[in-house]
Amino acid sequence: MSEIVKAQAPYDLQVEHYHGDVLGIRTATPRISWKYDGHVADGDEVELEITLHMPGREGKTESIMTEPVNNVLFNWPLDPLVSREQVEVKARLVDGDSKGAWSKPLKFDEGILEYWELLAGFVGPTWPEEKTDHRHLPLIRHEFSLKDKPVYARLYLSALGLVEGHVNGKEMSKDILTPGWTCYDDRLECWTYDLTDDLNAGENAFGFYLGDGWYRGRIGFKGGKANIYGDKIGVFAQLEVTYSDGSSEQIFSNSHDDTWKSAKGPITQSDLCEGERYDSHLEKDGFDQPGYDDSDWYPVAQIPFDQRKMEFPILPPVRATMVNKPLSIKKIREYDGKADWQIDFAQNCTQRINLHITNAKDGDVIELQHAEVLESDGTLSTRPLRRGQQIDQYVSNGSEAYFEARFATHGFRYAEIRGWRGDLTADDMECKVYFSDMKQTGTFESSNKNVNRLDDNALWSMRSNFVSLPTDCPQRDERLGWTGDISLFSPTAAYFYDVEGFLSSWMQDVAHEQKRLGTVPFYVPFIPYAEWTEPQGIAIWGDSSVRVPWAIYMASGDKQMLAKQYSAAKAWIDEVKGYLSEDGVWDRKPPYSLGQLGDWLDPNAPADDPVKAMTEKNLVATAFYANSCDMFVKMGHELGNDAEADEYSKLAAHVHLGFKKRFFNDKGIMTSDTQCAYALAIAFGLVDDDPETKEFAGHRLALLVRRAHGKIGTGFAGTPYILPALTETGHMNEAYELFLSEECPSWMYQVKMGGTTTWERWDSMEPDGSVNPGVMTSFNHYSLGSVADWIHATVGGLKPTAPAWHQFEVAPRPGGGLTSAKASHETPFGTAKVEWTYEAGKLSVSVDVPYGATAQVDIPGYDKVELRDGHYESSFDYQEV
Ligand code: BGC
């Protein structure tokens, strides 16, 4: 049964990969996308009405006609835009003389495109500061007068360090961690705020809190390092206003006109991981308002920074869009009229408590500490946090106040609030969840609540670690852009959220570091620590240069992004080519102590030595390299570089052959007879040209799973591929047995043990509830959550098979006692959705295909069917596995 509804109006207009209206974009020829809410009749056209104007001036409107199929990343049809130009776009369907309804308009502003127009300076404190940690943080203020209330006002804001901006007594935005972490030696983001409603005729004031952040704060493990990028922090603020008479004015942060001032503020120390100390006695009440007496404030110093490195962001800001409520609040200690309380927020993630303090006495110190889990004795488990103890302190002056850390973030589910007077209730706090505010695109739900929780755990680990850049973990003193973790997780991430802007932004840093260091480093931005001081090309982590852009491209279909990443991907492929033995196997040991990381955190490796995985490292490295070569060849074809792609397909074939010859014996047994080895060989298509070996490999893998009684034996490398490999070779029983096993190690073990995020180790928590004693124990690493990609594709039944989901596969494989599931993804064309129920041998499936895409329905025992846009429902005879 099918249902086709006629499209009424285009919706979800989008410029580049920003969602909704946006200020300060960086490209002069932005692409526009839109979607249809139904079927577009043959012969219809699309009219785009584009209105352009400069601030405070009359606009001009242009009308552009185009074919409906051009709705994904339609090239800018007019002259290139100039700095500050304001644009409004709407779209409608046109059928001859009959015109459809207009879409909701999309509005955006250009940023400043020429660096010489960024005229402000970075200004910071002038007093002698501590050399490294725990510096008393500065406030910066500036008062200015406007001849009238402006009709247009933009603030271009950035910082060396972190900044929170206030105007006339109020926060400018809800963004935190501005400007975010990038390779500051190469690029620094400049954010745009609309202050039109906040400014007044006459006197106005800016107030800025500055933080150390990644710029000069202590970052990383093994003691970390401070002052990575410099030891002076400062704010960059450029205000541009236009009045109703068309005249305009600019105001710049600077150190020469003596109108920008600095003073020590209430934050007496702050560290991203360790936490923050705030002394309310040191508050400068009203410093962000006009009329404040700053006669005892210091002048500011200007910190030199090359404006050519400043750019307007392509990723969304970090802000809170969700709140977690306490599940329980209990008093754990009482003393001197005060008490310590422990709160369970039910969900582990990156969040901060906003505490309403009403009953503190002058001099009271209220301390908040945060942890992911509890020790067996009920205390916060703080050992795994290492240096990053996540402690905030508020020193009260006896007045009512709201306190939330500004320049630290915390990864936690549990918190203790110490030194509180009276009762502590849920009304005293709000726990705000922070991540880069991307648009969620993927959903999944099934009849099995543990499966749903597992999928949700991967989603929460993604949120927790997509904070300005993709990190390994959000809690301990590490929080680095480890390339291997996202190399494996990027397809899953691209299902859950629109990650195009976020990941492309970080890929710029990857390409920069790759060029600077001659290889793709272990993490980006790269900072030398201990044994990681000399970056060496290693598989998976280095493969991120190919794998991440490919995953983004499959989700978005953005060829411009792919073209930008192409040379970095090629550099990686060429680099590793030089490490291969003659037979095409990557067996060179990188010259640093750990060598390849291989199937990192294989559960059968010694707990204190996660590199000692059971699967040969050369096998893992060669398999991933073969897969990267295949992706690179596809990239070449997508970009029309066919000759080069053909050239590299010979390299790919050579590596495939080398892999087979070196790692399979003539009976089809692999040299590493492990789950990981067969999973990679099958999932990467390394035995596709030899059906017998492939079938054997499938049987062997299934046998290994049965022998392990459903326990998983893979680490980082094998985990995303073991269920796809079992599925592809038809071993659905073993796939579900492994997937649903609750024994340690397994995915469901984490769920059974109450995990609300994906753990770093299969056994981050031991079966007796104790925390794994290893120094590397996190409860919030997304890598093992890459299984969610299989959940969406195989349990849900939804998987892209062409870039931008132009084509996708609907191939649910119900099993494991599940009776229903639904999965949906908001593709660039619109919503792709599958829902199925299974009862007594009957599988009922409904599918939604957006206009512009096609779906291939693949149900065992039935011919494959291709569906164009519409809503479809069918039933099949199906034997559950
Ligand atoms: C990180 C990882 C990372 C790994 C590399 C760990 O400390 O947390 O997730 O990929 O090191 O060895």
GROMACS .gro file of C-alpha atoms and ligand atoms in nm, residues 472 476 478 482 485 532 541 597 600 716 760 776 781, ligand 1:
model
   25
  472ASP     CA    1   3.766   1.106   2.395
  476ARG     CA    2   3.919   1.318   3.348
  478GLU     CA    3   4.238   1.438   2.917
  482TRP     CA    4   4.177   1.173   1.991
  485ASP     CA    5   3.785   0.747   1.860
  532TRP     CA    6   5.308   1.072   2.272
  541TRP     CA    7   4.394   0.719   1.448
  597LEU     CA    8   4.753   0.070   1.907
  600TRP     CA    9   4.306  -0.105   2.160
  716PHE     CA   10   3.825  -0.031   1.954
  760GLU     CA   11   3.570   0.326   2.772
  776MET     CA   12   4.236   0.471   3.239
  781HIS     CA   13   3.388   0.722   2.571
  882BGC     C1   14   4.208   0.799   2.525
  882BGC     C2   15   4.153   0.732   2.404
  882BGC     C3   16   4.255   0.726   2.299
  882BGC     C4   17   4.366   0.641   2.355
  882BGC     C5   18   4.475   0.617   2.258
  882BGC     C6   19   4.323   0.718   2.575
  882BGC     O1   20   4.381   0.774   2.686
  882BGC     O2   21   4.114   0.823   2.622
  882BGC     O3   22   4.026   0.719   2.385
  882BGC     O4   23   4.216   0.693   2.172
  882BGC     O5   24   4.416   0.693   2.476
  882BGC     O6   25   4.559   0.529   2.305
   0.00000   0.00000   0.00000
